[in-house]
Amino acid sequence: MPLESDALEVVQALVFGPDPYLVLVDAAGVPQQIVQPMGFVRLLIPDFVAVQPGLASLFGLDGRERLRRTVAGRRVAECLPPEGGRPPVVAAEATLSQVMLCLVGNNSQLAVVVGRERGASVVKGVVTARGLLRRLLEHPGQERTLDHIPMQS
């Protein structure tokens, strides 16, 4: 989803969509951040409670109303702090070995798979460490590329 997306739409896509995360892209289609539901849950906790958890009982929470107030009319990029920079990216033609090196080198559970269409970057999906291990077990001894193996999109 674009960084300029409405924050409430992003929350709804996270909650009701098939994947527990979304890839946020800039205007050129380049992955900028991976968003997970916890990023929005963090927004619902006031700073004073985060610093002093013992004060949690002092703040009432109508979670639905607080979520709507927190994200209403805001772009998703405004709601979430940068979390360590851009996510790891691999090319759609990458081999499983290249994906392994990317995940390990970035100490990441997932990498965004990017291809090119008409000269622009296009997110093809995400490959997770779990999915990579599954592919290795299902296809032993074969050095396959991502573009020949289905992935989460």
mmCIF file of C-alpha atoms in Angstrom:
data_model
loop_
_atom_site.group_PDB
_atom_site.id
_atom_site.type_symbol
_atom_site.label_atom_id
_atom_site.label_comp_id
_atom_site.label_asym_id
_atom_site.label_seq_id
_atom_site.Cartn_x
_atom_site.Cartn_y
_atom_site.Cartn_z
ATOM 1 C CA MET A 1 0.000 0.000 0.000
ATOM 2 C CA PRO A 2 1.241 3.540 -0.637
ATOM 3 C CA LEU A 3 2.735 5.555 2.235
ATOM 4 C CA GLU A 4 0.065 8.137 1.439
ATOM 5 C CA SER A 5 -2.773 5.680 2.228
ATOM 6 C CA ASP A 6 -5.412 6.580 4.754
ATOM 7 C CA ALA A 7 -4.339 5.118 8.106
ATOM 8 C CA LEU A 8 -7.780 3.705 8.892
ATOM 9 C CA GLU A 9 -7.818 1.867 5.544
ATOM 10 C CA VAL A 10 -4.423 0.354 6.398
ATOM 11 C CA VAL A 11 -5.689 -0.802 9.801
ATOM 12 C CA GLN A 12 -8.704 -2.395 8.144
ATOM 13 C CA ALA A 13 -6.506 -4.133 5.549
ATOM 14 C CA LEU A 14 -4.311 -5.503 8.336
ATOM 15 C CA VAL A 15 -7.240 -6.725 10.385
ATOM 16 C CA PHE A 16 -9.418 -8.144 7.639
ATOM 17 C CA GLY A 17 -6.808 -9.039 5.010
ATOM 18 C CA PRO A 18 -5.112 -12.412 4.581
ATOM 19 C CA ASP A 19 -1.644 -11.364 5.794
ATOM 20 C CA PRO A 20 -0.487 -10.164 9.229
ATOM 21 C CA TYR A 21 1.567 -7.355 7.652
ATOM 22 C CA LEU A 22 1.562 -4.882 4.771
ATOM 23 C CA VAL A 23 4.378 -3.435 2.710
ATOM 24 C CA LEU A 24 4.271 0.349 2.425
ATOM 25 C CA VAL A 25 5.732 1.725 -0.799
ATOM 26 C CA ASP A 26 6.694 5.217 -1.938
ATOM 27 C CA ALA A 27 5.344 6.883 -5.086
ATOM 28 C CA ALA A 28 7.880 4.957 -7.218
ATOM 29 C CA GLY A 29 6.746 1.610 -5.784
ATOM 30 C CA VAL A 30 9.905 1.110 -3.710
ATOM 31 C CA PRO A 31 9.280 -0.676 -0.378
ATOM 32 C CA GLN A 32 9.768 1.694 2.547
ATOM 33 C CA GLN A 33 8.366 -0.075 5.599
ATOM 34 C CA ILE A 34 6.594 -3.197 6.735
ATOM 35 C CA VAL A 35 3.575 -2.531 8.939
ATOM 36 C CA GLN A 36 2.171 -5.022 11.420
ATOM 37 C CA PRO A 37 -0.871 -4.649 13.659
ATOM 38 C CA MET A 38 1.312 -4.059 16.735
ATOM 39 C CA GLY A 39 2.395 -0.731 15.273
ATOM 40 C CA PHE A 40 -1.165 0.515 15.577
ATOM 41 C CA VAL A 41 -1.749 -1.102 18.977
ATOM 42 C CA ARG A 42 1.229 0.922 20.273
ATOM 43 C CA LEU A 43 -0.516 4.115 19.149
ATOM 44 C CA LEU A 44 -3.399 3.398 21.507
ATOM 45 C CA ILE A 45 -1.298 3.502 24.670
ATOM 46 C CA PRO A 46 -0.720 7.035 25.984
ATOM 47 C CA ASP A 47 2.909 8.011 26.550
ATOM 48 C CA PHE A 48 2.437 8.422 30.310
ATOM 49 C CA VAL A 49 1.221 4.810 30.577
ATOM 50 C CA ALA A 50 4.078 3.482 28.444
ATOM 51 C CA VAL A 51 6.557 5.187 30.799
ATOM 52 C CA GLN A 52 4.702 4.248 34.001
ATOM 53 C CA PRO A 53 2.745 0.997 33.389
ATOM 54 C CA GLY A 54 1.335 1.201 36.916
ATOM 55 C CA LEU A 55 -0.828 4.094 35.727
ATOM 56 C CA ALA A 56 -2.679 1.885 33.227
ATOM 57 C CA SER A 57 -5.671 1.566 35.528
ATOM 58 C CA LEU A 58 -6.070 5.368 35.523
ATOM 59 C CA PHE A 59 -6.753 5.711 31.845
ATOM 60 C CA GLY A 60 -10.030 4.435 30.484
ATOM 61 C CA LEU A 61 -9.959 2.902 27.071
ATOM 62 C CA ASP A 62 -12.748 2.755 24.606
ATOM 63 C CA GLY A 63 -10.411 1.063 22.148
ATOM 64 C CA ARG A 64 -12.585 1.486 19.101
ATOM 65 C CA GLU A 65 -13.101 5.187 19.673
ATOM 66 C CA ARG A 66 -9.440 5.781 20.556
ATOM 67 C CA LEU A 67 -8.320 3.963 17.389
ATOM 68 C CA ARG A 68 -10.635 6.037 15.213
ATOM 69 C CA ARG A 69 -9.514 9.308 16.842
ATOM 70 C CA THR A 70 -5.853 8.344 16.590
ATOM 71 C CA VAL A 71 -5.859 7.510 12.887
ATOM 72 C CA ALA A 72 -8.807 9.503 11.475
ATOM 73 C CA GLY A 73 -7.810 11.739 8.603
ATOM 74 C CA ARG A 74 -4.133 10.798 8.826
ATOM 75 C CA ARG A 75 -1.842 9.158 6.304
ATOM 76 C CA VAL A 76 -0.290 5.927 7.473
ATOM 77 C CA ALA A 77 3.184 7.476 7.180
ATOM 78 C CA GLU A 78 2.159 10.028 9.826
ATOM 79 C CA CYS A 79 1.023 7.394 12.310
ATOM 80 C CA LEU A 80 3.928 5.006 12.452
ATOM 81 C CA PRO A 81 7.469 5.776 13.493
ATOM 82 C CA PRO A 82 10.227 4.492 11.228
ATOM 83 C CA GLU A 83 11.239 1.074 12.502
ATOM 84 C CA GLY A 84 14.843 0.607 11.505
ATOM 85 C CA GLY A 85 14.689 1.781 7.942
ATOM 86 C CA ARG A 86 13.647 0.035 4.788
ATOM 87 C CA PRO A 87 12.794 -3.653 4.811
ATOM 88 C CA PRO A 88 15.137 -6.146 3.154
ATOM 89 C CA VAL A 89 14.368 -6.498 -0.546
ATOM 90 C CA VAL A 90 15.148 -9.328 -2.963
ATOM 91 C CA ALA A 91 14.617 -9.492 -6.703
ATOM 92 C CA ALA A 92 11.906 -11.750 -8.072
ATOM 93 C CA GLU A 93 14.666 -13.706 -9.865
ATOM 94 C CA ALA A 94 16.629 -14.304 -6.641
ATOM 95 C CA THR A 95 17.617 -17.854 -5.767
ATOM 96 C CA LEU A 96 16.711 -19.399 -2.446
ATOM 97 C CA SER A 97 20.376 -19.103 -1.406
ATOM 98 C CA GLN A 98 20.307 -15.383 -2.136
ATOM 99 C CA VAL A 99 17.120 -15.013 -0.099
ATOM 100 C CA MET A 100 18.711 -16.903 2.821
ATOM 101 C CA LEU A 101 21.719 -14.575 2.729
ATOM 102 C CA CYS A 102 19.414 -11.545 2.661
ATOM 103 C CA LEU A 103 17.376 -12.736 5.657
ATOM 104 C CA VAL A 104 20.430 -13.671 7.708
ATOM 105 C CA GLY A 105 22.392 -10.567 6.713
ATOM 106 C CA ASN A 106 19.502 -8.338 7.779
ATOM 107 C CA ASN A 107 18.486 -10.466 10.776
ATOM 108 C CA SER A 108 14.950 -10.384 9.405
ATOM 109 C CA GLN A 109 12.017 -12.792 9.381
ATOM 110 C CA LEU A 110 10.927 -11.650 5.934
ATOM 111 C CA ALA A 111 12.011 -9.926 2.753
ATOM 112 C CA VAL A 112 9.983 -8.018 0.209
ATOM 113 C CA VAL A 113 10.140 -9.502 -3.289
ATOM 114 C CA VAL A 114 10.329 -6.808 -5.967
ATOM 115 C CA GLY A 115 10.125 -7.125 -9.736
ATOM 116 C CA ARG A 116 10.153 -4.612 -12.552
ATOM 117 C CA GLU A 117 7.215 -3.881 -14.813
ATOM 118 C CA ARG A 118 7.350 -1.176 -17.459
ATOM 119 C CA GLY A 119 10.449 0.272 -15.805
ATOM 120 C CA ALA A 120 8.862 0.601 -12.354
ATOM 121 C CA SER A 121 9.397 -1.341 -9.142
ATOM 122 C CA VAL A 122 6.482 -3.608 -8.288
ATOM 123 C CA VAL A 123 6.034 -5.527 -5.039
ATOM 124 C CA LYS A 124 5.403 -9.148 -6.015
ATOM 125 C CA GLY A 125 4.982 -10.438 -2.484
ATOM 126 C CA VAL A 126 6.878 -11.295 0.649
ATOM 127 C CA VAL A 127 8.989 -14.326 1.425
ATOM 128 C CA THR A 128 9.215 -15.297 5.096
ATOM 129 C CA ALA A 129 11.854 -17.375 6.839
ATOM 130 C CA ARG A 130 9.157 -19.955 7.518
ATOM 131 C CA GLY A 131 8.122 -20.050 3.866
ATOM 132 C CA LEU A 132 11.744 -20.339 2.783
ATOM 133 C CA LEU A 133 12.317 -23.332 5.062
ATOM 134 C CA ARG A 134 9.125 -24.937 3.729
ATOM 135 C CA ARG A 135 10.351 -24.506 0.147
ATOM 136 C CA LEU A 136 13.714 -26.028 1.032
ATOM 137 C CA LEU A 137 12.001 -29.077 2.542
ATOM 138 C CA GLU A 138 9.585 -29.466 -0.366
ATOM 139 C CA HIS A 139 12.284 -29.125 -3.027
ATOM 140 C CA PRO A 140 15.482 -30.678 -1.600
ATOM 141 C CA GLY A 141 18.603 -30.258 -3.670
ATOM 142 C CA GLN A 142 17.037 -27.804 -6.103
ATOM 143 C CA GLU A 143 18.360 -24.259 -6.326
ATOM 144 C CA ARG A 144 15.150 -22.593 -7.398
ATOM 145 C CA THR A 145 14.357 -18.964 -7.989
ATOM 146 C CA LEU A 146 11.506 -17.079 -6.387
ATOM 147 C CA ASP A 147 9.804 -16.388 -9.678
ATOM 148 C CA HIS A 148 9.134 -20.121 -10.047
ATOM 149 C CA ILE A 149 7.793 -20.658 -6.533
ATOM 150 C CA PRO A 150 4.525 -19.179 -5.240
ATOM 151 C CA MET A 151 4.877 -16.690 -2.378
ATOM 152 C CA GLN A 152 2.650 -14.610 -0.151
ATOM 153 C CA SER A 153 1.413 -11.518 -1.901
#
